[in-house]
Amino acid sequence: MAALNSPMIRLNSGYEIPQLGFGVFQVEPSETERIVLDALDVGYRHVDTAAAYRNEEAVGRAIASSGIPRSEIFVTTKLFREDHGYESALRALPESLERLGLDYVDLYLIHWPAPARDVYVDSWRALEEMRDRGLARTIGVCNFMHEHMERLLAESSVVPAVNQIELHPAFQQREMREYQEPLGIVTEAWGPLGQGKYDLAGIPELVAIAERHGKTVQQVVIRWHLQEGTVLIPKTVRRDRMIENAAVFDFQLDPDEMSAIASTDRNLRVGPHPRERN
Ligand code: NDP
């Protein structure tokens, strides 16, 4: 199938990222190849994995057997927090590339700041170097809070292109987005559907909007992310949902609908707290 009609967002490296991608957290390694092949067949061209997910090899096999040119697929992987530090980070990306069977990744991210380890600035120097060596086209971070980002910016010279953070209707991260967007740091949403940990269909504002457009609440949430300008990587193991989650380019939310969704923020974090994940 042809590529999705996803908008592209330009990163501070000059490269573009498809705004709607596909995540493979908690996808069993034995199932990942089939699932990523399905996603590529449905038209996704942006796959988000991580060393910690233990499925990079299967992602790589799917990319190789898809027949889609490497240059048309945007691949992200991440530095496992056990590999923090300059020397270990320098080792970790080549190992990920080996598992993926690729010469470079499009985006390499620090997975967690792990502040108690106190080495994310050293890891970042390794990422800068690997970018210069062409192993990663673009580098960025995940789960950085204001304090981590301030320190990174003060102690290094390359501004992260992306900060991938938990972001969904009940946890909208307005402050972080307002802080990082003027710095040119693109916000990428993980858990864009709330990881299925609360019932989107239990939020009356979403239900009303979904009914008005003849869409599911998940499609409304994905559309909301797109109009907010965040990159997002919803995960599903089901092909029918891959198709559903991508059928979001034929309707638009109006300003009242966008504000109604803004009002559903409850500051509800469903994943780990970045200060505590070490
Ligand atoms: P998501 O918000 O994408 O939610 C995934 C859940 O929603 C799954 O249970 C899935 O079920 C379900 N789902 C997906 N589509 C639909 C649909 N149309 N209708 C109903 N249910 C649906 O959570 P993730 O945690 O997976 O986040 C997305 C990606 O973000 C990850 O896969 C990973 O790549 C990345 N991530 C990054 C983190 C980081 O620290 N940087 C942390 C966590 C995630 P099913 O599969 O059964 O369809």
mmCIF file with all atom_site columns, N, CA and C and ligand atoms in Angstrom, residues 22-27 47-50 53 78 109-112 141-143 164-168 188-197 200 216-219 222 225 232-242 244-245 270-272 277, ligand 1:
data_model
loop_
_atom_site.group_PDB
_atom_site.id
_atom_site.type_symbol
_atom_site.label_atom_id
_atom_site.label_alt_id
_atom_site.label_comp_id
_atom_site.label_asym_id
_atom_site.label_entity_id
_atom_site.label_seq_id
_atom_site.pdbx_PDB_ins_code
_atom_site.Cartn_x
_atom_site.Cartn_y
_atom_site.Cartn_z
_atom_site.occupancy
_atom_site.B_iso_or_equiv
_atom_site.pdbx_formal_charge
_atom_site.auth_seq_id
_atom_site.auth_comp_id
_atom_site.auth_asym_id
_atom_site.auth_atom_id
_atom_site.pdbx_PDB_model_num
ATOM   1   N N   . PHE A 1 22  ? 4.567   5.022  14.161 1.00 0.00 ? 22  PHE A N   1
ATOM   2   C CA  . PHE A 1 22  ? 4.071   3.768  14.712 1.00 0.00 ? 22  PHE A CA  1
ATOM   3   C C   . PHE A 1 22  ? 5.043   3.294  15.787 1.00 0.00 ? 22  PHE A C   1
ATOM   4   N N   . GLY A 1 23  ? 4.531   3.023  17.004 1.00 0.00 ? 23  GLY A N   1
ATOM   5   C CA  . GLY A 1 23  ? 5.399   2.618  18.115 1.00 0.00 ? 23  GLY A CA  1
ATOM   6   C C   . GLY A 1 23  ? 5.295   1.128  18.399 1.00 0.00 ? 23  GLY A C   1
ATOM   7   N N   . VAL A 1 24  ? 6.379   0.557  18.905 1.00 0.00 ? 24  VAL A N   1
ATOM   8   C CA  . VAL A 1 24  ? 6.379   -0.895 19.163 1.00 0.00 ? 24  VAL A CA  1
ATOM   9   C C   . VAL A 1 24  ? 6.772   -1.257 20.604 1.00 0.00 ? 24  VAL A C   1
ATOM   10  N N   . PHE A 1 25  ? 6.491   -0.370 21.546 1.00 0.00 ? 25  PHE A N   1
ATOM   11  C CA  . PHE A 1 25  ? 6.709   -0.686 22.966 1.00 0.00 ? 25  PHE A CA  1
ATOM   12  C C   . PHE A 1 25  ? 5.781   -1.835 23.367 1.00 0.00 ? 25  PHE A C   1
ATOM   13  N N   . GLN A 1 26  ? 6.336   -2.811 24.098 1.00 0.00 ? 26  GLN A N   1
ATOM   14  C CA  . GLN A 1 26  ? 5.567   -3.956 24.582 1.00 0.00 ? 26  GLN A CA  1
ATOM   15  C C   . GLN A 1 26  ? 5.000   -4.832 23.472 1.00 0.00 ? 26  GLN A C   1
ATOM   16  N N   . VAL A 1 27  ? 5.586   -4.726 22.281 1.00 0.00 ? 27  VAL A N   1
ATOM   17  C CA  . VAL A 1 27  ? 5.233   -5.674 21.229 1.00 0.00 ? 27  VAL A CA  1
ATOM   18  C C   . VAL A 1 27  ? 6.243   -6.822 21.350 1.00 0.00 ? 27  VAL A C   1
ATOM   19  N N   . VAL A 1 47  ? 8.859   4.339  12.279 1.00 0.00 ? 47  VAL A N   1
ATOM   20  C CA  . VAL A 1 47  ? 8.779   3.285  13.294 1.00 0.00 ? 47  VAL A CA  1
ATOM   21  C C   . VAL A 1 47  ? 9.635   3.691  14.488 1.00 0.00 ? 47  VAL A C   1
ATOM   22  N N   . ASP A 1 48  ? 9.034   3.587  15.677 1.00 0.00 ? 48  ASP A N   1
ATOM   23  C CA  . ASP A 1 48  ? 9.707   3.987  16.917 1.00 0.00 ? 48  ASP A CA  1
ATOM   24  C C   . ASP A 1 48  ? 9.972   2.764  17.776 1.00 0.00 ? 48  ASP A C   1
ATOM   25  N N   . THR A 1 49  ? 11.279  2.410  17.920 1.00 0.00 ? 49  THR A N   1
ATOM   26  C CA  . THR A 1 49  ? 11.636  1.305  18.795 1.00 0.00 ? 49  THR A CA  1
ATOM   27  C C   . THR A 1 49  ? 12.643  1.801  19.832 1.00 0.00 ? 49  THR A C   1
ATOM   28  N N   . ALA A 1 50  ? 13.257  0.877  20.563 1.00 0.00 ? 50  ALA A N   1
ATOM   29  C CA  . ALA A 1 50  ? 14.241  1.233  21.585 1.00 0.00 ? 50  ALA A CA  1
ATOM   30  C C   . ALA A 1 50  ? 15.019  -0.025 21.926 1.00 0.00 ? 50  ALA A C   1
ATOM   31  N N   . TYR A 1 53  ? 13.243  -2.225 24.292 1.00 0.00 ? 53  TYR A N   1
ATOM   32  C CA  . TYR A 1 53  ? 12.063  -3.009 23.887 1.00 0.00 ? 53  TYR A CA  1
ATOM   33  C C   . TYR A 1 53  ? 12.435  -4.422 23.430 1.00 0.00 ? 53  TYR A C   1
ATOM   34  N N   . LYS A 1 78  ? 16.515  4.131  20.749 1.00 0.00 ? 78  LYS A N   1
ATOM   35  C CA  . LYS A 1 78  ? 16.822  4.918  21.956 1.00 0.00 ? 78  LYS A CA  1
ATOM   36  C C   . LYS A 1 78  ? 17.917  4.263  22.789 1.00 0.00 ? 78  LYS A C   1
ATOM   37  N N   . LEU A 1 109 ? 17.569  8.722  20.400 1.00 0.00 ? 109 LEU A N   1
ATOM   38  C CA  . LEU A 1 109 ? 17.096  9.471  21.565 1.00 0.00 ? 109 LEU A CA  1
ATOM   39  C C   . LEU A 1 109 ? 17.681  8.914  22.857 1.00 0.00 ? 109 LEU A C   1
ATOM   40  N N   . ILE A 1 110 ? 17.985  9.785  23.802 1.00 0.00 ? 110 ILE A N   1
ATOM   41  C CA  . ILE A 1 110 ? 18.241  9.346  25.178 1.00 0.00 ? 110 ILE A CA  1
ATOM   42  C C   . ILE A 1 110 ? 16.881  8.946  25.745 1.00 0.00 ? 110 ILE A C   1
ATOM   43  N N   . HIS A 1 111 ? 16.746  7.721  26.235 1.00 0.00 ? 111 HIS A N   1
ATOM   44  C CA  . HIS A 1 111 ? 15.420  7.205  26.594 1.00 0.00 ? 111 HIS A CA  1
ATOM   45  C C   . HIS A 1 111 ? 14.846  7.844  27.864 1.00 0.00 ? 111 HIS A C   1
ATOM   46  N N   . TRP A 1 112 ? 15.696  7.973  28.880 1.00 0.00 ? 112 TRP A N   1
ATOM   47  C CA  . TRP A 1 112 ? 15.290  8.614  30.146 1.00 0.00 ? 112 TRP A CA  1
ATOM   48  C C   . TRP A 1 112 ? 16.458  9.451  30.649 1.00 0.00 ? 112 TRP A C   1
ATOM   49  N N   . VAL A 1 141 ? 16.052  13.671 22.793 1.00 0.00 ? 141 VAL A N   1
ATOM   50  C CA  . VAL A 1 141 ? 15.899  13.095 24.133 1.00 0.00 ? 141 VAL A CA  1
ATOM   51  C C   . VAL A 1 141 ? 14.438  12.678 24.344 1.00 0.00 ? 141 VAL A C   1
ATOM   52  N N   . CYS A 1 142 ? 14.231  11.955 25.421 1.00 0.00 ? 142 CYS A N   1
ATOM   53  C CA  . CYS A 1 142 ? 12.868  11.616 25.847 1.00 0.00 ? 142 CYS A CA  1
ATOM   54  C C   . CYS A 1 142 ? 12.755  11.956 27.336 1.00 0.00 ? 142 CYS A C   1
ATOM   55  N N   . ASN A 1 143 ? 11.578  12.251 27.735 1.00 0.00 ? 143 ASN A N   1
ATOM   56  C CA  . ASN A 1 143 ? 11.257  12.348 29.166 1.00 0.00 ? 143 ASN A CA  1
ATOM   57  C C   . ASN A 1 143 ? 12.094  13.395 29.895 1.00 0.00 ? 143 ASN A C   1
ATOM   58  N N   . GLN A 1 164 ? 10.724  13.481 23.339 1.00 0.00 ? 164 GLN A N   1
ATOM   59  C CA  . GLN A 1 164 ? 9.580   12.557 23.278 1.00 0.00 ? 164 GLN A CA  1
ATOM   60  C C   . GLN A 1 164 ? 9.067   12.360 24.706 1.00 0.00 ? 164 GLN A C   1
ATOM   61  N N   . ILE A 1 165 ? 7.848   12.814 24.958 1.00 0.00 ? 165 ILE A N   1
ATOM   62  C CA  . ILE A 1 165 ? 7.310   12.822 26.331 1.00 0.00 ? 165 ILE A CA  1
ATOM   63  C C   . ILE A 1 165 ? 5.906   12.223 26.364 1.00 0.00 ? 165 ILE A C   1
ATOM   64  N N   . GLU A 1 166 ? 5.524   11.778 27.552 1.00 0.00 ? 166 GLU A N   1
ATOM   65  C CA  . GLU A 1 166 ? 4.150   11.293 27.716 1.00 0.00 ? 166 GLU A CA  1
ATOM   66  C C   . GLU A 1 166 ? 3.190   12.457 27.443 1.00 0.00 ? 166 GLU A C   1
ATOM   67  N N   . LEU A 1 167 ? 2.221   12.220 26.577 1.00 0.00 ? 167 LEU A N   1
ATOM   68  C CA  . LEU A 1 167 ? 1.297   13.303 26.206 1.00 0.00 ? 167 LEU A CA  1
ATOM   69  C C   . LEU A 1 167 ? 0.008   12.717 25.618 1.00 0.00 ? 167 LEU A C   1
ATOM   70  N N   . HIS A 1 168 ? -1.101  13.020 26.253 1.00 0.00 ? 168 HIS A N   1
ATOM   71  C CA  . HIS A 1 168 ? -2.411  12.521 25.806 1.00 0.00 ? 168 HIS A CA  1
ATOM   72  C C   . HIS A 1 168 ? -3.460  13.441 26.421 1.00 0.00 ? 168 HIS A C   1
ATOM   73  N N   . GLU A 1 188 ? 7.288   15.252 20.758 1.00 0.00 ? 188 GLU A N   1
ATOM   74  C CA  . GLU A 1 188 ? 6.781   13.982 20.236 1.00 0.00 ? 188 GLU A CA  1
ATOM   75  C C   . GLU A 1 188 ? 6.016   13.316 21.379 1.00 0.00 ? 188 GLU A C   1
ATOM   76  N N   . ALA A 1 189 ? 4.808   12.833 21.084 1.00 0.00 ? 189 ALA A N   1
ATOM   77  C CA  . ALA A 1 189 ? 3.954   12.272 22.134 1.00 0.00 ? 189 ALA A CA  1
ATOM   78  C C   . ALA A 1 189 ? 4.131   10.772 22.225 1.00 0.00 ? 189 ALA A C   1
ATOM   79  N N   . TRP A 1 190 ? 4.556   10.296 23.401 1.00 0.00 ? 190 TRP A N   1
ATOM   80  C CA  . TRP A 1 190 ? 4.432   8.848  23.622 1.00 0.00 ? 190 TRP A CA  1
ATOM   81  C C   . TRP A 1 190 ? 3.168   8.599  24.464 1.00 0.00 ? 190 TRP A C   1
ATOM   82  N N   . GLY A 1 191 ? 2.656   7.369  24.336 1.00 0.00 ? 191 GLY A N   1
ATOM   83  C CA  . GLY A 1 191 ? 1.376   7.114  25.009 1.00 0.00 ? 191 GLY A CA  1
ATOM   84  C C   . GLY A 1 191 ? 0.297   8.051  24.496 1.00 0.00 ? 191 GLY A C   1
ATOM   85  N N   . PRO A 1 192 ? 0.259   8.301  23.176 1.00 0.00 ? 192 PRO A N   1
ATOM   86  C CA  . PRO A 1 192 ? -0.658  9.331  22.661 1.00 0.00 ? 192 PRO A CA  1
ATOM   87  C C   . PRO A 1 192 ? -2.123  8.994  22.912 1.00 0.00 ? 192 PRO A C   1
ATOM   88  N N   . LEU A 1 193 ? -2.410  7.700  23.125 1.00 0.00 ? 193 LEU A N   1
ATOM   89  C CA  . LEU A 1 193 ? -3.791  7.281  23.428 1.00 0.00 ? 193 LEU A CA  1
ATOM   90  C C   . LEU A 1 193 ? -3.921  6.980  24.923 1.00 0.00 ? 193 LEU A C   1
ATOM   91  N N   . GLY A 1 194 ? -3.001  7.499  25.714 1.00 0.00 ? 194 GLY A N   1
ATOM   92  C CA  . GLY A 1 194 ? -3.050  7.244  27.163 1.00 0.00 ? 194 GLY A CA  1
ATOM   93  C C   . GLY A 1 194 ? -2.677  5.812  27.505 1.00 0.00 ? 194 GLY A C   1
ATOM   94  N N   . GLN A 1 195 ? -2.007  5.140  26.577 1.00 0.00 ? 195 GLN A N   1
ATOM   95  C CA  . GLN A 1 195 ? -1.582  3.743  26.747 1.00 0.00 ? 195 GLN A CA  1
ATOM   96  C C   . GLN A 1 195 ? -2.752  2.818  27.047 1.00 0.00 ? 195 GLN A C   1
ATOM   97  N N   . GLY A 1 196 ? -3.964  3.243  26.747 1.00 0.00 ? 196 GLY A N   1
ATOM   98  C CA  . GLY A 1 196 ? -5.141  2.416  27.069 1.00 0.00 ? 196 GLY A CA  1
ATOM   99  C C   . GLY A 1 196 ? -5.364  2.303  28.574 1.00 0.00 ? 196 GLY A C   1
ATOM   100 N N   . LYS A 1 197 ? -4.736  3.198  29.369 1.00 0.00 ? 197 LYS A N   1
ATOM   101 C CA  . LYS A 1 197 ? -4.832  3.067  30.830 1.00 0.00 ? 197 LYS A CA  1
ATOM   102 C C   . LYS A 1 197 ? -6.021  3.805  31.420 1.00 0.00 ? 197 LYS A C   1
ATOM   103 N N   . LEU A 1 200 ? -10.870 6.381  27.021 1.00 0.00 ? 200 LEU A N   1
ATOM   104 C CA  . LEU A 1 200 ? -11.116 7.591  26.227 1.00 0.00 ? 200 LEU A CA  1
ATOM   105 C C   . LEU A 1 200 ? -12.610 7.745  25.957 1.00 0.00 ? 200 LEU A C   1
ATOM   106 N N   . THR A 1 216 ? -14.009 7.366  15.579 1.00 0.00 ? 216 THR A N   1
ATOM   107 C CA  . THR A 1 216 ? -13.853 6.792  16.919 1.00 0.00 ? 216 THR A CA  1
ATOM   108 C C   . THR A 1 216 ? -13.141 7.820  17.818 1.00 0.00 ? 216 THR A C   1
ATOM   109 N N   . VAL A 1 217 ? -13.234 7.604  19.132 1.00 0.00 ? 217 VAL A N   1
ATOM   110 C CA  . VAL A 1 217 ? -12.549 8.540  20.042 1.00 0.00 ? 217 VAL A CA  1
ATOM   111 C C   . VAL A 1 217 ? -11.034 8.505  19.805 1.00 0.00 ? 217 VAL A C   1
ATOM   112 N N   . GLN A 1 218 ? -10.512 7.335  19.458 1.00 0.00 ? 218 GLN A N   1
ATOM   113 C CA  . GLN A 1 218 ? -9.062  7.257  19.191 1.00 0.00 ? 218 GLN A CA  1
ATOM   114 C C   . GLN A 1 218 ? -8.701  8.125  17.979 1.00 0.00 ? 218 GLN A C   1
ATOM   115 N N   . GLN A 1 219 ? -9.534  8.069  16.948 1.00 0.00 ? 219 GLN A N   1
ATOM   116 C CA  . GLN A 1 219 ? -9.246  8.888  15.763 1.00 0.00 ? 219 GLN A CA  1
ATOM   117 C C   . GLN A 1 219 ? -9.306  10.384 16.106 1.00 0.00 ? 219 GLN A C   1
ATOM   118 N N   . ILE A 1 222 ? -6.082  11.257 17.873 1.00 0.00 ? 222 ILE A N   1
ATOM   119 C CA  . ILE A 1 222 ? -4.956  11.323 16.930 1.00 0.00 ? 222 ILE A CA  1
ATOM   120 C C   . ILE A 1 222 ? -5.036  12.614 16.102 1.00 0.00 ? 222 ILE A C   1
ATOM   121 N N   . HIS A 1 225 ? -3.842  15.511 18.214 1.00 0.00 ? 225 HIS A N   1
ATOM   122 C CA  . HIS A 1 225 ? -2.378  15.596 18.249 1.00 0.00 ? 225 HIS A CA  1
ATOM   123 C C   . HIS A 1 225 ? -1.855  16.245 16.965 1.00 0.00 ? 225 HIS A C   1
ATOM   124 N N   . LEU A 1 232 ? 3.445   11.957 16.739 1.00 0.00 ? 232 LEU A N   1
ATOM   125 C CA  . LEU A 1 232 ? 2.906   10.902 17.607 1.00 0.00 ? 232 LEU A CA  1
ATOM   126 C C   . LEU A 1 232 ? 3.107   9.528  16.992 1.00 0.00 ? 232 LEU A C   1
ATOM   127 N N   . ILE A 1 233 ? 3.168   8.538  17.874 1.00 0.00 ? 233 ILE A N   1
ATOM   128 C CA  . ILE A 1 233 ? 3.533   7.175  17.458 1.00 0.00 ? 233 ILE A CA  1
ATOM   129 C C   . ILE A 1 233 ? 2.613   6.156  18.124 1.00 0.00 ? 233 ILE A C   1
ATOM   130 N N   . PRO A 1 234 ? 1.306   6.218  17.846 1.00 0.00 ? 234 PRO A N   1
ATOM   131 C CA  . PRO A 1 234 ? 0.404   5.246  18.479 1.00 0.00 ? 234 PRO A CA  1
ATOM   132 C C   . PRO A 1 234 ? 0.819   3.815  18.157 1.00 0.00 ? 234 PRO A C   1
ATOM   133 N N   . LYS A 1 235 ? 0.623   2.943  19.138 1.00 0.00 ? 235 LYS A N   1
ATOM   134 C CA  . LYS A 1 235 ? 0.978   1.531  18.983 1.00 0.00 ? 235 LYS A CA  1
ATOM   135 C C   . LYS A 1 235 ? -0.287  0.699  18.934 1.00 0.00 ? 235 LYS A C   1
ATOM   136 N N   . THR A 1 236 ? -0.315  -0.271 18.049 1.00 0.00 ? 236 THR A N   1
ATOM   137 C CA  . THR A 1 236 ? -1.339  -1.312 18.108 1.00 0.00 ? 236 THR A CA  1
ATOM   138 C C   . THR A 1 236 ? -0.781  -2.570 17.465 1.00 0.00 ? 236 THR A C   1
ATOM   139 N N   . VAL A 1 237 ? -1.206  -3.716 17.962 1.00 0.00 ? 237 VAL A N   1
ATOM   140 C CA  . VAL A 1 237 ? -0.783  -4.966 17.335 1.00 0.00 ? 237 VAL A CA  1
ATOM   141 C C   . VAL A 1 237 ? -1.806  -5.395 16.274 1.00 0.00 ? 237 VAL A C   1
ATOM   142 N N   . ARG A 1 238 ? -2.912  -4.647 16.180 1.00 0.00 ? 238 ARG A N   1
ATOM   143 C CA  . ARG A 1 238 ? -4.013  -5.064 15.297 1.00 0.00 ? 238 ARG A CA  1
ATOM   144 C C   . ARG A 1 238 ? -4.025  -4.277 13.987 1.00 0.00 ? 238 ARG A C   1
ATOM   145 N N   . ARG A 1 239 ? -4.055  -5.012 12.887 1.00 0.00 ? 239 ARG A N   1
ATOM   146 C CA  . ARG A 1 239 ? -4.061  -4.343 11.583 1.00 0.00 ? 239 ARG A CA  1
ATOM   147 C C   . ARG A 1 239 ? -5.281  -3.432 11.407 1.00 0.00 ? 239 ARG A C   1
ATOM   148 N N   . ASP A 1 240 ? -6.465  -3.886 11.871 1.00 0.00 ? 240 ASP A N   1
ATOM   149 C CA  . ASP A 1 240 ? -7.648  -3.039 11.700 1.00 0.00 ? 240 ASP A CA  1
ATOM   150 C C   . ASP A 1 240 ? -7.470  -1.704 12.427 1.00 0.00 ? 240 ASP A C   1
ATOM   151 N N   . ARG A 1 241 ? -6.799  -1.736 13.577 1.00 0.00 ? 241 ARG A N   1
ATOM   152 C CA  . ARG A 1 241 ? -6.566  -0.479 14.303 1.00 0.00 ? 241 ARG A CA  1
ATOM   153 C C   . ARG A 1 241 ? -5.461  0.364  13.660 1.00 0.00 ? 241 ARG A C   1
ATOM   154 N N   . MET A 1 242 ? -4.489  -0.316 13.008 1.00 0.00 ? 242 MET A N   1
ATOM   155 C CA  . MET A 1 242 ? -3.472  0.462  12.265 1.00 0.00 ? 242 MET A CA  1
ATOM   156 C C   . MET A 1 242 ? -4.173  1.297  11.202 1.00 0.00 ? 242 MET A C   1
ATOM   157 N N   . GLU A 1 244 ? -7.431  2.125  11.179 1.00 0.00 ? 244 GLU A N   1
ATOM   158 C CA  . GLU A 1 244 ? -8.288  3.112  11.859 1.00 0.00 ? 244 GLU A CA  1
ATOM   159 C C   . GLU A 1 244 ? -7.461  4.335  12.298 1.00 0.00 ? 244 GLU A C   1
ATOM   160 N N   . ASN A 1 245 ? -6.312  4.065  12.913 1.00 0.00 ? 245 ASN A N   1
ATOM   161 C CA  . ASN A 1 245 ? -5.510  5.165  13.467 1.00 0.00 ? 245 ASN A CA  1
ATOM   162 C C   . ASN A 1 245 ? -4.912  6.058  12.385 1.00 0.00 ? 245 ASN A C   1
ATOM   163 N N   . VAL A 1 270 ? 0.255   8.667  33.367 1.00 0.00 ? 270 VAL A N   1
ATOM   164 C CA  . VAL A 1 270 ? -0.028  7.226  33.479 1.00 0.00 ? 270 VAL A CA  1
ATOM   165 C C   . VAL A 1 270 ? 1.254   6.389  33.454 1.00 0.00 ? 270 VAL A C   1
ATOM   166 N N   . GLY A 1 271 ? 2.369   6.997  33.036 1.00 0.00 ? 271 GLY A N   1
ATOM   167 C CA  . GLY A 1 271 ? 3.648   6.269  32.971 1.00 0.00 ? 271 GLY A CA  1
ATOM   168 C C   . GLY A 1 271 ? 4.566   6.682  34.111 1.00 0.00 ? 271 GLY A C   1
ATOM   169 N N   . PRO A 1 272 ? 5.827   6.206  34.080 1.00 0.00 ? 272 PRO A N   1
ATOM   170 C CA  . PRO A 1 272 ? 6.776   6.521  35.151 1.00 0.00 ? 272 PRO A CA  1
ATOM   171 C C   . PRO A 1 272 ? 7.122   8.011  35.191 1.00 0.00 ? 272 PRO A C   1
ATOM   172 N N   . ARG A 1 277 ? 12.804  7.406  37.389 1.00 0.00 ? 277 ARG A N   1
ATOM   173 C CA  . ARG A 1 277 ? 13.211  6.288  36.518 1.00 0.00 ? 277 ARG A CA  1
ATOM   174 C C   . ARG A 1 277 ? 14.731  6.360  36.360 1.00 0.00 ? 277 ARG A C   1
HETATM 175 P P1  . NDP B 2 .   ? -0.472  4.229  23.157 1.00 0.00 ? 1   NDP B P1  1
HETATM 176 O O1  . NDP B 2 .   ? -1.021  5.470  23.751 1.00 0.00 ? 1   NDP B O1  1
HETATM 177 O O2  . NDP B 2 .   ? -0.029  4.226  21.737 1.00 0.00 ? 1   NDP B O2  1
HETATM 178 O O3  . NDP B 2 .   ? -1.576  3.124  23.404 1.00 0.00 ? 1   NDP B O3  1
HETATM 179 C C1  . NDP B 2 .   ? -1.432  1.802  23.009 1.00 0.00 ? 1   NDP B C1  1
HETATM 180 C C2  . NDP B 2 .   ? -2.662  1.060  23.500 1.00 0.00 ? 1   NDP B C2  1
HETATM 181 O O4  . NDP B 2 .   ? -3.819  1.535  22.834 1.00 0.00 ? 1   NDP B O4  1
HETATM 182 C C3  . NDP B 2 .   ? -2.561  -0.416 23.260 1.00 0.00 ? 1   NDP B C3  1
HETATM 183 O O5  . NDP B 2 .   ? -3.158  -1.046 24.362 1.00 0.00 ? 1   NDP B O5  1
HETATM 184 C C4  . NDP B 2 .   ? -3.422  -0.629 22.006 1.00 0.00 ? 1   NDP B C4  1
HETATM 185 O O6  . NDP B 2 .   ? -3.997  -1.908 22.044 1.00 0.00 ? 1   NDP B O6  1
HETATM 186 C C5  . NDP B 2 .   ? -4.471  0.441  22.161 1.00 0.00 ? 1   NDP B C5  1
HETATM 187 N N1  . NDP B 2 .   ? -4.984  0.984  20.886 1.00 0.00 ? 1   NDP B N1  1
HETATM 188 C C6  . NDP B 2 .   ? -4.275  1.433  19.835 1.00 0.00 ? 1   NDP B C6  1
HETATM 189 N N2  . NDP B 2 .   ? -5.109  1.859  18.853 1.00 0.00 ? 1   NDP B N2  1
HETATM 190 C C7  . NDP B 2 .   ? -6.365  1.682  19.303 1.00 0.00 ? 1   NDP B C7  1
HETATM 191 C C8  . NDP B 2 .   ? -7.661  1.907  18.738 1.00 0.00 ? 1   NDP B C8  1
HETATM 192 N N3  . NDP B 2 .   ? -7.808  2.438  17.535 1.00 0.00 ? 1   NDP B N3  1
HETATM 193 N N4  . NDP B 2 .   ? -8.759  1.582  19.496 1.00 0.00 ? 1   NDP B N4  1
HETATM 194 C C9  . NDP B 2 .   ? -8.617  1.065  20.727 1.00 0.00 ? 1   NDP B C9  1
HETATM 195 N N5  . NDP B 2 .   ? -7.424  0.819  21.311 1.00 0.00 ? 1   NDP B N5  1
HETATM 196 C C10 . NDP B 2 .   ? -6.306  1.113  20.597 1.00 0.00 ? 1   NDP B C10 1
HETATM 197 O O7  . NDP B 2 .   ? 0.725   3.734  24.126 1.00 0.00 ? 1   NDP B O7  1
HETATM 198 P P2  . NDP B 2 .   ? 2.242   3.339  23.953 1.00 0.00 ? 1   NDP B P2  1
HETATM 199 O O8  . NDP B 2 .   ? 2.819   3.254  25.294 1.00 0.00 ? 1   NDP B O8  1
HETATM 200 O O9  . NDP B 2 .   ? 2.415   2.152  23.090 1.00 0.00 ? 1   NDP B O9  1
HETATM 201 O O10 . NDP B 2 .   ? 2.905   4.600  23.235 1.00 0.00 ? 1   NDP B O10 1
HETATM 202 C C11 . NDP B 2 .   ? 3.161   4.654  21.844 1.00 0.00 ? 1   NDP B C11 1
HETATM 203 C C12 . NDP B 2 .   ? 4.633   4.475  21.554 1.00 0.00 ? 1   NDP B C12 1
HETATM 204 O O11 . NDP B 2 .   ? 5.411   5.470  22.230 1.00 0.00 ? 1   NDP B O11 1
HETATM 205 C C13 . NDP B 2 .   ? 5.242   3.180  22.089 1.00 0.00 ? 1   NDP B C13 1
HETATM 206 O O12 . NDP B 2 .   ? 4.853   2.055  21.349 1.00 0.00 ? 1   NDP B O12 1
HETATM 207 C C14 . NDP B 2 .   ? 6.698   3.493  22.049 1.00 0.00 ? 1   NDP B C14 1
HETATM 208 O O13 . NDP B 2 .   ? 7.188   3.398  20.731 1.00 0.00 ? 1   NDP B O13 1
HETATM 209 C C15 . NDP B 2 .   ? 6.705   4.942  22.532 1.00 0.00 ? 1   NDP B C15 1
HETATM 210 N N6  . NDP B 2 .   ? 6.938   5.048  23.988 1.00 0.00 ? 1   NDP B N6  1
HETATM 211 C C16 . NDP B 2 .   ? 8.039   5.756  24.406 1.00 0.00 ? 1   NDP B C16 1
HETATM 212 C C17 . NDP B 2 .   ? 8.321   5.909  25.739 1.00 0.00 ? 1   NDP B C17 1
HETATM 213 C C18 . NDP B 2 .   ? 9.518   6.675  26.139 1.00 0.00 ? 1   NDP B C18 1
HETATM 214 O O14 . NDP B 2 .   ? 9.858   6.649  27.322 1.00 0.00 ? 1   NDP B O14 1
HETATM 215 N N7  . NDP B 2 .   ? 10.193  7.368  25.264 1.00 0.00 ? 1   NDP B N7  1
HETATM 216 C C19 . NDP B 2 .   ? 7.464   5.329  26.785 1.00 0.00 ? 1   NDP B C19 1
HETATM 217 C C20 . NDP B 2 .   ? 6.308   4.631  26.266 1.00 0.00 ? 1   NDP B C20 1
HETATM 218 C C21 . NDP B 2 .   ? 6.072   4.530  24.916 1.00 0.00 ? 1   NDP B C21 1
HETATM 219 P P3  . NDP B 2 .   ? -3.692  -3.060 20.925 1.00 0.00 ? 1   NDP B P3  1
HETATM 220 O O15 . NDP B 2 .   ? -2.216  -3.098 20.690 1.00 0.00 ? 1   NDP B O15 1
HETATM 221 O O16 . NDP B 2 .   ? -4.231  -4.293 21.581 1.00 0.00 ? 1   NDP B O16 1
HETATM 222 O O17 . NDP B 2 .   ? -4.468  -2.629 19.720 1.00 0.00 ? 1   NDP B O17 1
#
